[in-house]
Coordinates of C-alpha atoms in Angstrom, one line a residue:
M14 CA 26.4 2.6 2.7
D15 CA 23.3 3.2 0.5
E16 CA 20.6 0.5 0.6
V17 CA 19.9 -1.1 -2.8
I18 CA 16.3 -0.7 -3.9
D19 CA 14.6 -3.9 -5.2
P20 CA 12.9 -2.9 -8.5
R21 CA 10.1 -5.4 -7.6
N22 CA 9.4 -3.4 -4.5
P23 CA 10.4 0.2 -5.3
A24 CA 8.6 1.7 -2.3
G25 CA 10.9 -0.5 -0.1
I26 CA 8.0 -1.7 2.0
R27 CA 8.9 -4.1 4.8
V28 CA 7.1 -6.3 7.3
G29 CA 5.7 -4.0 9.9
D30 CA 5.2 -1.0 7.6
V31 CA 1.8 0.4 6.8
Y32 CA 1.1 0.8 3.1
E33 CA -1.8 1.8 0.9
D34 CA -3.2 -1.1 -1.1
C35 CA -5.1 -1.1 -4.4
S36 CA -8.3 -0.3 -2.7
F37 CA -6.7 2.6 -0.8
H38 CA -6.9 0.8 2.5
P39 CA -4.0 1.3 4.9
V40 CA -2.6 -2.2 5.4
L41 CA -0.2 -3.5 8.0
C42 CA 2.4 -5.6 6.1
T43 CA 2.7 -9.0 7.7
E44 CA 4.5 -10.9 4.9
I45 CA 6.5 -10.4 1.8
I46 CA 6.6 -13.3 -0.7
D47 CA 8.8 -13.8 -3.7
E48 CA 6.5 -15.1 -6.4
G49 CA 8.8 -16.1 -9.2
G50 CA 10.2 -12.7 -10.1
A51 CA 7.5 -10.6 -8.4
V52 CA 7.1 -9.5 -4.9
A53 CA 3.7 -9.9 -3.2
L54 CA 3.0 -7.7 -0.2
R55 CA 0.5 -9.2 2.2
G56 CA -1.2 -7.9 5.3
I57 CA -4.3 -6.9 7.2
S58 CA -6.5 -3.9 6.6
L59 CA -6.4 -1.3 9.3
I60 CA -9.9 -0.2 8.1
D61 CA -11.9 -3.3 8.5
G62 CA -9.5 -6.1 9.6
S63 CA -9.9 -8.0 6.3
F64 CA -7.0 -10.3 5.3
P65 CA -5.1 -11.4 3.6
R66 CA -4.8 -8.3 1.5
S67 CA -2.3 -8.6 -1.3
C68 CA -0.6 -6.3 -3.7
D69 CA 2.2 -6.6 -6.3
G70 CA 5.1 -4.5 -4.9
R71 CA 5.8 -2.9 -8.3
H72 CA 2.6 -3.0 -10.5
C73 CA 0.1 -2.0 -7.8
G74 CA 2.1 1.0 -6.8
P75 CA 1.8 0.7 -3.1
I76 CA 3.0 3.6 -1.0
R77 CA 4.0 3.8 2.7
I78 CA 1.5 5.6 4.9
P79 CA 2.6 7.2 8.2
V80 CA 0.9 5.6 11.2
E81 CA -0.4 9.0 12.2
G82 CA -2.4 9.2 9.0
V83 CA -4.3 6.0 9.5
M84 CA -7.1 7.4 11.7
A85 CA -7.8 10.2 9.3
I86 CA -8.1 7.7 6.5
K87 CA -10.4 5.5 8.6
R88 CA -12.7 8.4 9.4
D89 CA -13.3 9.1 5.7
L90 CA -12.1 6.2 3.5
E91 CA -14.3 7.2 0.6
G92 CA -13.0 10.8 0.6
Y93 CA -9.4 9.6 0.9
A94 CA -9.9 7.1 -2.0
R95 CA -11.5 9.9 -4.2
R96 CA -8.5 12.2 -3.5
R97 CA -5.9 9.4 -4.2
Q98 CA -7.7 8.4 -7.4
A99 CA -7.7 12.1 -8.6
E100 CA -4.0 12.3 -7.7
L101 CA -3.1 9.1 -9.6
S102 CA -5.2 10.2 -12.6
A103 CA -3.4 13.6 -12.7
A104 CA 0.0 11.9 -12.4
T105 CA -0.8 9.6 -15.3
G106 CA -2.4 12.3 -17.4
G107 CA -5.9 10.8 -16.9
T108 CA -5.0 7.4 -18.2
G109 CA -4.8 5.5 -14.9

């Protein structure tokens, strides 16, 4: 049976997953909270240990990150963030 995708969390991120937050940090998801029609993803940064890091499951556009990619991101967070910003800008036609 196919799993139903929650439109409030289209990436399907679950507790225990690693995802990219709004600051391009890889974050270990520790909690998912239903906030009156929205889904808040919360966790701890795998870059600097800051917490709680929080993103809206739909509006922030978080994506899953493979665990294997975390160390490469950690070695060059600024370069990774620049690449992701360019990708997102290209995907939105330069409006994002």
